[in-house]
Amino acid sequence: MKVAIQGIKGSYHHQVTNLLYEKADLLECSTFDQVAQAVASGVVDKAVMAIGNSIAGSILPNYTLIRQNQIYITAEYYLDISHQLMALPGQKIEDIKEVQSHPMALLQCRNYFQGYPEVKLVETNDTAAAAYRIHRDGKKGVAAIASDTAAQLYELDIIASDLQDVANNSTRFVVVEREPNYVDDANKATINFTTSHEPGTLARILTIFGAQRINLSKIQSIPVIEKPFVFSFVADLELEDLEQFLKAKQQIRPYVEQLDILGIYKNASL
Ligand SMILES: O=C(O)C(=O)C[C@]1(C(=O)O)C=C[C@@H](O)C=C1
């Protein structure tokens, strides 16, 4: 099975892919746009995509990519994330002038670096790429924030452990595919909708979900990039059965201007 990820071997995306699929044939992409396009064009069977983190929040552009590329969420996975600071063997924390990592990883370790204001923080494509480049170029004075796996893979020493602001740090990943591919035990739906600007419209929609006993585990407004300063909502709905969802979908029709079902899938535990 061919699976696209944003990042290279040793990234958290790679870890999730290994946990979900045995012997996946990996397509390493440098951007989430490339990942979504690889799925939409059928170059890969699936992609694994980070969609949010418990410290740093949602990766909102990925919802837009899923909608615009007309691809679907078919599964989700929560990965516990523990960030390590790594550098060339022999380097000590006092030697480090610059730290490189993925922007989401840097955001998750903000408190730690408040203690090192002189250290320059530099964003990279992914955590593992930062580790790889230090190894490849023999870069002294530079450290990467990445996983234990990346340290092993790129032969770096861990010079500080568990850098994230709180020990309990989790990233939610979704699997995306070209077709909706519903599973029989699906119990979660992700939707994206826009409402009219009539007062009370959103409240009406939420009341319908409540009456159908559908719990919203998330609701967030995201920009409609085609229309400046117009916002839509993404919501994760917890379902008892599909029938309930279809009924609610029918009932909210008069109140939504646009409704996209980004996926109906089986939930995962935290
Ligand atoms: O850079 C990586 O290793 C990734 O897999 C990316 C990513 C993200 O996009 O959020 C995944 C998990 C962590 O939250 C930090 C970075």
PDB file of C-alpha atoms and ligand atoms in Angstrom:
ATOM      1  CA  MET A   1       0.000   0.000   0.000  1.00  0.00           C
ATOM      2  CA  LYS A   2       1.317   3.424  -0.972  1.00  0.00           C
ATOM      3  CA  VAL A   3       0.952   6.092   1.722  1.00  0.00           C
ATOM      4  CA  ALA A   4       1.850   9.800   1.428  1.00  0.00           C
ATOM      5  CA  ILE A   5       3.112  11.783   4.396  1.00  0.00           C
ATOM      6  CA  GLN A   6       4.424  15.280   4.918  1.00  0.00           C
ATOM      7  CA  GLY A   7       7.968  14.730   6.087  1.00  0.00           C
ATOM      8  CA  ILE A   8      10.627  12.058   5.926  1.00  0.00           C
ATOM      9  CA  LYS A   9      11.431   8.799   7.734  1.00  0.00           C
ATOM     10  CA  GLY A  10      11.645   9.352  11.487  1.00  0.00           C
ATOM     11  CA  SER A  11       8.914  12.046  11.471  1.00  0.00           C
ATOM     12  CA  TYR A  12       5.810  11.617  13.622  1.00  0.00           C
ATOM     13  CA  HIS A  13       3.800  11.120  10.428  1.00  0.00           C
ATOM     14  CA  HIS A  14       6.075   8.197   9.602  1.00  0.00           C
ATOM     15  CA  GLN A  15       5.569   6.721  13.077  1.00  0.00           C
ATOM     16  CA  VAL A  16       1.788   6.834  12.710  1.00  0.00           C
ATOM     17  CA  THR A  17       2.004   5.268   9.246  1.00  0.00           C
ATOM     18  CA  ASN A  18       4.069   2.386  10.674  1.00  0.00           C
ATOM     19  CA  LEU A  19       1.602   1.904  13.519  1.00  0.00           C
ATOM     20  CA  LEU A  20      -1.384   1.803  11.164  1.00  0.00           C
ATOM     21  CA  TYR A  21       0.010  -0.086   8.168  1.00  0.00           C
ATOM     22  CA  GLU A  22       2.521  -2.871   7.973  1.00  0.00           C
ATOM     23  CA  LYS A  23       5.070  -2.370   5.223  1.00  0.00           C
ATOM     24  CA  ALA A  24       3.652   0.820   3.758  1.00  0.00           C
ATOM     25  CA  ASP A  25       5.395   2.101   0.652  1.00  0.00           C
ATOM     26  CA  LEU A  26       6.091   5.685   1.740  1.00  0.00           C
ATOM     27  CA  LEU A  27       5.768   8.775  -0.466  1.00  0.00           C
ATOM     28  CA  GLU A  28       7.657  11.543   1.365  1.00  0.00           C
ATOM     29  CA  CYS A  29       6.229  14.999   0.512  1.00  0.00           C
ATOM     30  CA  SER A  30       7.587  18.358   1.547  1.00  0.00           C
ATOM     31  CA  THR A  31       4.197  20.079   1.893  1.00  0.00           C
ATOM     32  CA  PHE A  32       0.647  19.161   2.932  1.00  0.00           C
ATOM     33  CA  ASP A  33      -0.521  20.464  -0.478  1.00  0.00           C
ATOM     34  CA  GLN A  34       1.567  17.782  -2.190  1.00  0.00           C
ATOM     35  CA  VAL A  35       0.156  15.162   0.186  1.00  0.00           C
ATOM     36  CA  ALA A  36      -3.447  16.113  -0.635  1.00  0.00           C
ATOM     37  CA  GLN A  37      -2.719  16.214  -4.365  1.00  0.00           C
ATOM     38  CA  ALA A  38      -1.076  12.775  -4.254  1.00  0.00           C
ATOM     39  CA  VAL A  39      -4.297  11.377  -2.757  1.00  0.00           C
ATOM     40  CA  ALA A  40      -6.618  13.271  -5.116  1.00  0.00           C
ATOM     41  CA  SER A  41      -4.695  12.190  -8.214  1.00  0.00           C
ATOM     42  CA  GLY A  42      -4.517   8.546  -7.120  1.00  0.00           C
ATOM     43  CA  VAL A  43      -0.693   8.453  -6.947  1.00  0.00           C
ATOM     44  CA  VAL A  44      -1.094   6.948  -3.449  1.00  0.00           C
ATOM     45  CA  ASP A  45      -3.802   4.833  -1.787  1.00  0.00           C
ATOM     46  CA  LYS A  46      -3.928   6.916   1.357  1.00  0.00           C
ATOM     47  CA  ALA A  47      -2.235   9.715   3.246  1.00  0.00           C
ATOM     48  CA  VAL A  48      -1.651  10.280   6.939  1.00  0.00           C
ATOM     49  CA  MET A  49      -2.133  13.938   7.893  1.00  0.00           C
ATOM     50  CA  ALA A  50      -1.773  15.742  11.242  1.00  0.00           C
ATOM     51  CA  ILE A  51      -4.893  17.788  11.907  1.00  0.00           C
ATOM     52  CA  GLY A  52      -4.413  19.117  15.440  1.00  0.00           C
ATOM     53  CA  ASN A  53      -2.393  19.016  18.620  1.00  0.00           C
ATOM     54  CA  SER A  54      -3.454  19.226  22.254  1.00  0.00           C
ATOM     55  CA  ILE A  55      -1.023  22.100  22.994  1.00  0.00           C
ATOM     56  CA  ALA A  56      -0.648  23.929  19.673  1.00  0.00           C
ATOM     57  CA  GLY A  57      -4.248  23.594  18.386  1.00  0.00           C
ATOM     58  CA  SER A  58      -5.761  22.748  15.001  1.00  0.00           C
ATOM     59  CA  ILE A  59      -3.899  22.711  11.690  1.00  0.00           C
ATOM     60  CA  LEU A  60      -6.757  24.580  10.040  1.00  0.00           C
ATOM     61  CA  PRO A  61      -5.352  24.702   6.460  1.00  0.00           C
ATOM     62  CA  ASN A  62      -5.528  20.886   6.347  1.00  0.00           C
ATOM     63  CA  TYR A  63      -9.333  20.961   6.628  1.00  0.00           C
ATOM     64  CA  THR A  64      -9.393  23.320   3.654  1.00  0.00           C
ATOM     65  CA  LEU A  65      -7.040  21.052   1.696  1.00  0.00           C
ATOM     66  CA  ILE A  66      -9.326  18.062   2.316  1.00  0.00           C
ATOM     67  CA  ARG A  67     -12.387  20.017   1.167  1.00  0.00           C
ATOM     68  CA  GLN A  68     -10.766  21.616  -1.875  1.00  0.00           C
ATOM     69  CA  ASN A  69      -9.162  18.394  -3.121  1.00  0.00           C
ATOM     70  CA  GLN A  70     -12.418  16.469  -2.560  1.00  0.00           C
ATOM     71  CA  ILE A  71     -10.706  13.778  -0.541  1.00  0.00           C
ATOM     72  CA  TYR A  72     -12.140  12.117   2.573  1.00  0.00           C
ATOM     73  CA  ILE A  73     -11.183  11.327   6.150  1.00  0.00           C
ATOM     74  CA  THR A  74     -11.529   7.551   6.602  1.00  0.00           C
ATOM     75  CA  ALA A  75      -9.848   7.066  10.004  1.00  0.00           C
ATOM     76  CA  GLU A  76      -8.189   8.937  12.856  1.00  0.00           C
ATOM     77  CA  TYR A  77      -5.327   8.230  15.237  1.00  0.00           C
ATOM     78  CA  TYR A  78      -3.981   9.976  18.350  1.00  0.00           C
ATOM     79  CA  LEU A  79      -0.229   9.784  18.916  1.00  0.00           C
ATOM     80  CA  ASP A  80       1.419  10.692  22.227  1.00  0.00           C
ATOM     81  CA  ILE A  81       4.183  13.100  21.338  1.00  0.00           C
ATOM     82  CA  SER A  82       7.354  13.412  23.376  1.00  0.00           C
ATOM     83  CA  HIS A  83       9.889  15.825  21.909  1.00  0.00           C
ATOM     84  CA  GLN A  84      13.646  15.381  22.404  1.00  0.00           C
ATOM     85  CA  LEU A  85      16.440  17.871  21.769  1.00  0.00           C
ATOM     86  CA  MET A  86      19.205  16.238  19.724  1.00  0.00           C
ATOM     87  CA  ALA A  87      22.588  17.225  18.347  1.00  0.00           C
ATOM     88  CA  LEU A  88      25.801  15.711  17.008  1.00  0.00           C
ATOM     89  CA  PRO A  89      27.487  13.342  19.476  1.00  0.00           C
ATOM     90  CA  GLY A  90      29.672  15.292  21.936  1.00  0.00           C
ATOM     91  CA  GLN A  91      27.625  18.521  21.717  1.00  0.00           C
ATOM     92  CA  LYS A  92      26.274  19.916  24.980  1.00  0.00           C
ATOM     93  CA  ILE A  93      23.312  22.171  25.587  1.00  0.00           C
ATOM     94  CA  GLU A  94      25.724  25.133  26.197  1.00  0.00           C
ATOM     95  CA  ASP A  95      27.100  24.675  22.643  1.00  0.00           C
ATOM     96  CA  ILE A  96      23.704  25.108  20.982  1.00  0.00           C
ATOM     97  CA  LYS A  97      23.045  28.459  19.269  1.00  0.00           C
ATOM     98  CA  GLU A  98      20.181  27.399  16.994  1.00  0.00           C
ATOM     99  CA  VAL A  99      17.301  24.907  17.267  1.00  0.00           C
ATOM    100  CA  GLN A 100      15.466  23.685  14.195  1.00  0.00           C
ATOM    101  CA  SER A 101      12.109  21.918  13.962  1.00  0.00           C
ATOM    102  CA  HIS A 102       8.622  21.822  12.500  1.00  0.00           C
ATOM    103  CA  PRO A 103       6.596  24.934  13.546  1.00  0.00           C
ATOM    104  CA  MET A 104       4.024  22.783  15.394  1.00  0.00           C
ATOM    105  CA  ALA A 105       6.817  21.117  17.395  1.00  0.00           C
ATOM    106  CA  LEU A 106       8.387  24.512  18.228  1.00  0.00           C
ATOM    107  CA  LEU A 107       4.971  25.724  19.437  1.00  0.00           C
ATOM    108  CA  GLN A 108       4.686  22.691  21.714  1.00  0.00           C
ATOM    109  CA  CYS A 109       8.025  23.490  23.406  1.00  0.00           C
ATOM    110  CA  ARG A 110       7.659  27.254  23.950  1.00  0.00           C
ATOM    111  CA  ASN A 111       8.060  27.172  27.741  1.00  0.00           C
ATOM    112  CA  TYR A 112      11.349  25.289  27.532  1.00  0.00           C
ATOM    113  CA  PHE A 113      12.976  27.863  25.242  1.00  0.00           C
ATOM    114  CA  GLN A 114      11.864  30.795  27.393  1.00  0.00           C
ATOM    115  CA  GLY A 115      14.764  29.621  29.572  1.00  0.00           C
ATOM    116  CA  TYR A 116      17.150  30.021  26.576  1.00  0.00           C
ATOM    117  CA  PRO A 117      16.276  33.420  25.025  1.00  0.00           C
ATOM    118  CA  GLU A 118      19.599  33.588  23.149  1.00  0.00           C
ATOM    119  CA  VAL A 119      18.861  30.397  21.192  1.00  0.00           C
ATOM    120  CA  LYS A 120      17.549  31.062  17.664  1.00  0.00           C
ATOM    121  CA  LEU A 121      14.476  28.979  16.746  1.00  0.00           C
ATOM    122  CA  VAL A 122      14.248  28.060  13.061  1.00  0.00           C
ATOM    123  CA  GLU A 123      11.274  26.394  11.321  1.00  0.00           C
ATOM    124  CA  THR A 124      11.819  23.380   9.055  1.00  0.00           C
ATOM    125  CA  ASN A 125       9.559  21.157   6.927  1.00  0.00           C
ATOM    126  CA  ASP A 126       9.401  18.425   9.532  1.00  0.00           C
ATOM    127  CA  THR A 127      11.087  17.338  12.750  1.00  0.00           C
ATOM    128  CA  ALA A 128      13.002  14.466  11.170  1.00  0.00           C
ATOM    129  CA  ALA A 129      14.333  16.641   8.322  1.00  0.00           C
ATOM    130  CA  ALA A 130      15.900  18.945  10.920  1.00  0.00           C
ATOM    131  CA  ALA A 131      17.625  15.939  12.553  1.00  0.00           C
ATOM    132  CA  TYR A 132      18.691  14.502   9.180  1.00  0.00           C
ATOM    133  CA  ARG A 133      20.348  17.764   8.031  1.00  0.00           C
ATOM    134  CA  ILE A 134      22.381  18.095  11.225  1.00  0.00           C
ATOM    135  CA  HIS A 135      23.637  14.532  10.662  1.00  0.00           C
ATOM    136  CA  ARG A 136      24.247  14.972   6.916  1.00  0.00           C
ATOM    137  CA  ASP A 137      26.106  18.289   7.213  1.00  0.00           C
ATOM    138  CA  GLY A 138      27.854  17.541  10.536  1.00  0.00           C
ATOM    139  CA  LYS A 139      26.361  20.815  11.847  1.00  0.00           C
ATOM    140  CA  LYS A 140      27.833  21.841  15.195  1.00  0.00           C
ATOM    141  CA  GLY A 141      26.029  24.383  17.401  1.00  0.00           C
ATOM    142  CA  VAL A 142      22.665  23.341  15.958  1.00  0.00           C
ATOM    143  CA  ALA A 143      20.099  21.036  17.583  1.00  0.00           C
ATOM    144  CA  ALA A 144      16.799  19.582  16.377  1.00  0.00           C
ATOM    145  CA  ILE A 145      13.542  18.912  18.193  1.00  0.00           C
ATOM    146  CA  ALA A 146      12.328  15.507  17.050  1.00  0.00           C
ATOM    147  CA  SER A 147      11.442  12.021  18.292  1.00  0.00           C
ATOM    148  CA  ASP A 148      13.617   9.290  19.854  1.00  0.00           C
ATOM    149  CA  THR A 149      13.251   7.411  16.572  1.00  0.00           C
ATOM    150  CA  ALA A 150      14.719  10.317  14.596  1.00  0.00           C
ATOM    151  CA  ALA A 151      17.685  10.522  17.009  1.00  0.00           C
ATOM    152  CA  GLN A 152      18.427   6.823  16.477  1.00  0.00           C
ATOM    153  CA  LEU A 153      17.905   6.956  12.732  1.00  0.00           C
ATOM    154  CA  TYR A 154      20.154   9.994  12.210  1.00  0.00           C
ATOM    155  CA  GLU A 155      22.742   9.050  14.868  1.00  0.00           C
ATOM    156  CA  LEU A 156      22.254  12.101  17.084  1.00  0.00           C
ATOM    157  CA  ASP A 157      22.588  12.313  20.864  1.00  0.00           C
ATOM    158  CA  ILE A 158      19.627  13.397  22.976  1.00  0.00           C
ATOM    159  CA  ILE A 159      20.791  16.364  25.067  1.00  0.00           C
ATOM    160  CA  ALA A 160      17.429  17.216  26.706  1.00  0.00           C
ATOM    161  CA  SER A 161      14.288  15.084  27.018  1.00  0.00           C
ATOM    162  CA  ASP A 162      10.531  15.672  27.065  1.00  0.00           C
ATOM    163  CA  LEU A 163      10.656  19.316  26.016  1.00  0.00           C
ATOM    164  CA  GLN A 164       6.909  19.754  25.416  1.00  0.00           C
ATOM    165  CA  ASP A 165       5.082  22.244  27.687  1.00  0.00           C
ATOM    166  CA  VAL A 166       3.023  19.506  29.363  1.00  0.00           C
ATOM    167  CA  ALA A 167       3.871  15.809  29.627  1.00  0.00           C
ATOM    168  CA  ASN A 168       0.519  14.799  28.194  1.00  0.00           C
ATOM    169  CA  ASN A 169       0.950  15.957  24.580  1.00  0.00           C
ATOM    170  CA  SER A 170      -1.071  14.335  21.820  1.00  0.00           C
ATOM    171  CA  THR A 171      -1.402  14.965  18.083  1.00  0.00           C
ATOM    172  CA  ARG A 172      -4.491  13.891  16.172  1.00  0.00           C
ATOM    173  CA  PHE A 173      -3.804  12.460  12.726  1.00  0.00           C
ATOM    174  CA  VAL A 174      -6.355  11.550  10.067  1.00  0.00           C
ATOM    175  CA  VAL A 175      -6.122   9.068   7.218  1.00  0.00           C
ATOM    176  CA  VAL A 176      -7.386  10.554   3.957  1.00  0.00           C
ATOM    177  CA  GLU A 177      -8.431   8.721   0.799  1.00  0.00           C
ATOM    178  CA  ARG A 178      -9.840   9.513  -2.626  1.00  0.00           C
ATOM    179  CA  GLU A 179     -13.188   7.829  -1.867  1.00  0.00           C
ATOM    180  CA  PRO A 180     -15.267   8.088   1.340  1.00  0.00           C
ATOM    181  CA  ASN A 181     -14.825   4.305   2.036  1.00  0.00           C
ATOM    182  CA  TYR A 182     -17.233   4.072   4.987  1.00  0.00           C
ATOM    183  CA  VAL A 183     -16.646   1.303   7.514  1.00  0.00           C
ATOM    184  CA  ASP A 184     -19.583  -0.589   9.103  1.00  0.00           C
ATOM    185  CA  ASP A 185     -18.742   0.570  12.627  1.00  0.00           C
ATOM    186  CA  ALA A 186     -18.364   4.267  11.700  1.00  0.00           C
ATOM    187  CA  ASN A 187     -19.366   6.501  14.644  1.00  0.00           C
ATOM    188  CA  LYS A 188     -17.838   9.889  13.888  1.00  0.00           C
ATOM    189  CA  ALA A 189     -18.303  12.463  11.128  1.00  0.00           C
ATOM    190  CA  THR A 190     -16.350  15.585  10.259  1.00  0.00           C
ATOM    191  CA  ILE A 191     -18.353  18.253   8.463  1.00  0.00           C
ATOM    192  CA  ASN A 192     -17.618  21.719   7.115  1.00  0.00           C
ATOM    193  CA  PHE A 193     -20.511  24.141   6.700  1.00  0.00           C
ATOM    194  CA  THR A 194     -21.325  27.787   6.133  1.00  0.00           C
ATOM    195  CA  THR A 195     -24.472  29.431   7.461  1.00  0.00           C
ATOM    196  CA  SER A 196     -26.488  32.408   6.329  1.00  0.00           C
ATOM    197  CA  HIS A 197     -26.037  35.576   8.363  1.00  0.00           C
ATOM    198  CA  GLU A 198     -29.554  35.324   9.835  1.00  0.00           C
ATOM    199  CA  PRO A 199     -29.450  35.758  13.616  1.00  0.00           C
ATOM    200  CA  GLY A 200     -29.727  32.428  15.431  1.00  0.00           C
ATOM    201  CA  THR A 201     -28.857  30.175  12.497  1.00  0.00           C
ATOM    202  CA  LEU A 202     -25.894  28.495  14.173  1.00  0.00           C
ATOM    203  CA  ALA A 203     -27.960  28.018  17.336  1.00  0.00           C
ATOM    204  CA  ARG A 204     -30.689  26.305  15.258  1.00  0.00           C
ATOM    205  CA  ILE A 205     -28.147  23.930  13.721  1.00  0.00           C
ATOM    206  CA  LEU A 206     -26.680  23.060  17.117  1.00  0.00           C
ATOM    207  CA  THR A 207     -30.174  22.488  18.520  1.00  0.00           C
ATOM    208  CA  ILE A 208     -30.883  20.002  15.723  1.00  0.00           C
ATOM    209  CA  PHE A 209     -27.725  18.059  16.570  1.00  0.00           C
ATOM    210  CA  GLY A 210     -28.690  18.153  20.248  1.00  0.00           C
ATOM    211  CA  ALA A 211     -32.214  16.883  19.515  1.00  0.00           C
ATOM    212  CA  GLN A 212     -30.741  13.978  17.522  1.00  0.00           C
ATOM    213  CA  ARG A 213     -28.440  13.260  20.513  1.00  0.00           C
ATOM    214  CA  ILE A 214     -25.350  13.958  18.426  1.00  0.00           C
ATOM    215  CA  ASN A 215     -22.481  15.260  20.532  1.00  0.00           C
ATOM    216  CA  LEU A 216     -20.040  17.774  19.020  1.00  0.00           C
ATOM    217  CA  SER A 217     -16.523  16.853  20.132  1.00  0.00           C
ATOM    218  CA  LYS A 218     -15.198  19.884  18.263  1.00  0.00           C
ATOM    219  CA  ILE A 219     -16.495  23.002  16.511  1.00  0.00           C
ATOM    220  CA  GLN A 220     -14.229  25.678  15.121  1.00  0.00           C
ATOM    221  CA  SER A 221     -14.559  28.476  12.615  1.00  0.00           C
ATOM    222  CA  ILE A 222     -12.138  28.414   9.703  1.00  0.00           C
ATOM    223  CA  PRO A 223     -11.585  31.002   6.988  1.00  0.00           C
ATOM    224  CA  VAL A 224     -13.239  30.466   3.604  1.00  0.00           C
ATOM    225  CA  ILE A 225     -10.125  31.391   1.674  1.00  0.00           C
ATOM    226  CA  GLU A 226     -12.021  32.103  -1.543  1.00  0.00           C
ATOM    227  CA  LYS A 227     -14.033  34.846   0.284  1.00  0.00           C
ATOM    228  CA  PRO A 228     -11.991  37.231   2.480  1.00  0.00           C
ATOM    229  CA  PHE A 229     -13.211  37.383   6.097  1.00  0.00           C
ATOM    230  CA  VAL A 230     -15.999  34.898   5.530  1.00  0.00           C
ATOM    231  CA  PHE A 231     -15.832  31.936   7.897  1.00  0.00           C
ATOM    232  CA  SER A 232     -17.155  28.422   7.835  1.00  0.00           C
ATOM    233  CA  PHE A 233     -17.367  25.885  10.654  1.00  0.00           C
ATOM    234  CA  VAL A 234     -15.735  22.503  10.984  1.00  0.00           C
ATOM    235  CA  ALA A 235     -17.380  20.148  13.430  1.00  0.00           C
ATOM    236  CA  ASP A 236     -16.661  16.634  14.626  1.00  0.00           C
ATOM    237  CA  LEU A 237     -19.878  14.797  15.393  1.00  0.00           C
ATOM    238  CA  GLU A 238     -20.073  11.746  17.643  1.00  0.00           C
ATOM    239  CA  LEU A 239     -22.718   9.406  16.243  1.00  0.00           C
ATOM    240  CA  GLU A 240     -24.621   6.461  17.645  1.00  0.00           C
ATOM    241  CA  ASP A 241     -25.615   5.350  14.167  1.00  0.00           C
ATOM    242  CA  LEU A 242     -25.599   6.631  10.616  1.00  0.00           C
ATOM    243  CA  GLU A 243     -29.390   6.975  10.470  1.00  0.00           C
ATOM    244  CA  GLN A 244     -29.200   9.659  13.168  1.00  0.00           C
ATOM    245  CA  PHE A 245     -26.630  11.575  11.121  1.00  0.00           C
ATOM    246  CA  LEU A 246     -28.667  11.362   7.908  1.00  0.00           C
ATOM    247  CA  LYS A 247     -31.736  12.722   9.729  1.00  0.00           C
ATOM    248  CA  ALA A 248     -29.767  15.635  11.217  1.00  0.00           C
ATOM    249  CA  LYS A 249     -28.193  16.356   7.840  1.00  0.00           C
ATOM    250  CA  GLN A 250     -31.652  16.613   6.283  1.00  0.00           C
ATOM    251  CA  GLN A 251     -32.925  18.879   9.066  1.00  0.00           C
ATOM    252  CA  ILE A 252     -30.025  21.350   8.955  1.00  0.00           C
ATOM    253  CA  ARG A 253     -30.322  21.821   5.150  1.00  0.00           C
ATOM    254  CA  PRO A 254     -32.489  24.982   5.376  1.00  0.00           C
ATOM    255  CA  TYR A 255     -29.930  26.655   7.641  1.00  0.00           C
ATOM    256  CA  VAL A 256     -26.674  25.865   5.836  1.00  0.00           C
ATOM    257  CA  GLU A 257     -25.503  27.562   2.657  1.00  0.00           C
ATOM    258  CA  GLN A 258     -22.880  24.931   1.942  1.00  0.00           C
ATOM    259  CA  LEU A 259     -22.307  21.569   3.576  1.00  0.00           C
ATOM    260  CA  ASP A 260     -19.329  19.296   2.888  1.00  0.00           C
ATOM    261  CA  ILE A 261     -18.965  15.915   4.552  1.00  0.00           C
ATOM    262  CA  LEU A 262     -15.201  15.599   5.048  1.00  0.00           C
ATOM    263  CA  GLY A 263     -15.490  12.019   6.278  1.00  0.00           C
ATOM    264  CA  ILE A 264     -17.491   9.418   8.204  1.00  0.00           C
ATOM    265  CA  TYR A 265     -15.236   7.031  10.101  1.00  0.00           C
ATOM    266  CA  LYS A 266     -14.586   5.037  13.267  1.00  0.00           C
ATOM    267  CA  ASN A 267     -13.335   7.133  16.175  1.00  0.00           C
ATOM    268  CA  ALA A 268     -10.014   6.413  17.884  1.00  0.00           C
ATOM    269  CA  SER A 269      -9.258   6.641  21.586  1.00  0.00           C
ATOM    270  CA  LEU A 270      -6.938   9.284  22.979  1.00  0.00           C
TER     271      LEU A 270
HETATM  272  O1  LIG B   1       7.415  17.031  11.770  1.00  0.00           O
HETATM  273  C1  LIG B   1       6.927  15.935  12.051  1.00  0.00           C
HETATM  274  O2  LIG B   1       7.591  15.000  12.511  1.00  0.00           O
HETATM  275  C2  LIG B   1       5.500  15.710  11.826  1.00  0.00           C
HETATM  276  O3  LIG B   1       5.085  14.577  11.696  1.00  0.00           O
HETATM  277  C3  LIG B   1       4.595  16.925  11.788  1.00  0.00           C
HETATM  278  C4  LIG B   1       3.901  17.257  13.087  1.00  0.00           C
HETATM  279  C5  LIG B   1       2.677  18.210  12.795  1.00  0.00           C
HETATM  280  O4  LIG B   1       2.389  18.518  11.653  1.00  0.00           O
HETATM  281  O5  LIG B   1       2.018  18.587  13.784  1.00  0.00           O
HETATM  282  C6  LIG B   1       3.341  16.046  13.727  1.00  0.00           C
HETATM  283  C7  LIG B   1       3.296  15.889  15.063  1.00  0.00           C
HETATM  284  C8  LIG B   1       3.799  16.926  15.991  1.00  0.00           C
HETATM  285  O6  LIG B   1       2.660  17.640  16.417  1.00  0.00           O
HETATM  286  C9  LIG B   1       4.713  17.875  15.326  1.00  0.00           C
HETATM  287  C10 LIG B   1       4.810  17.970  13.986  1.00  0.00           C
END
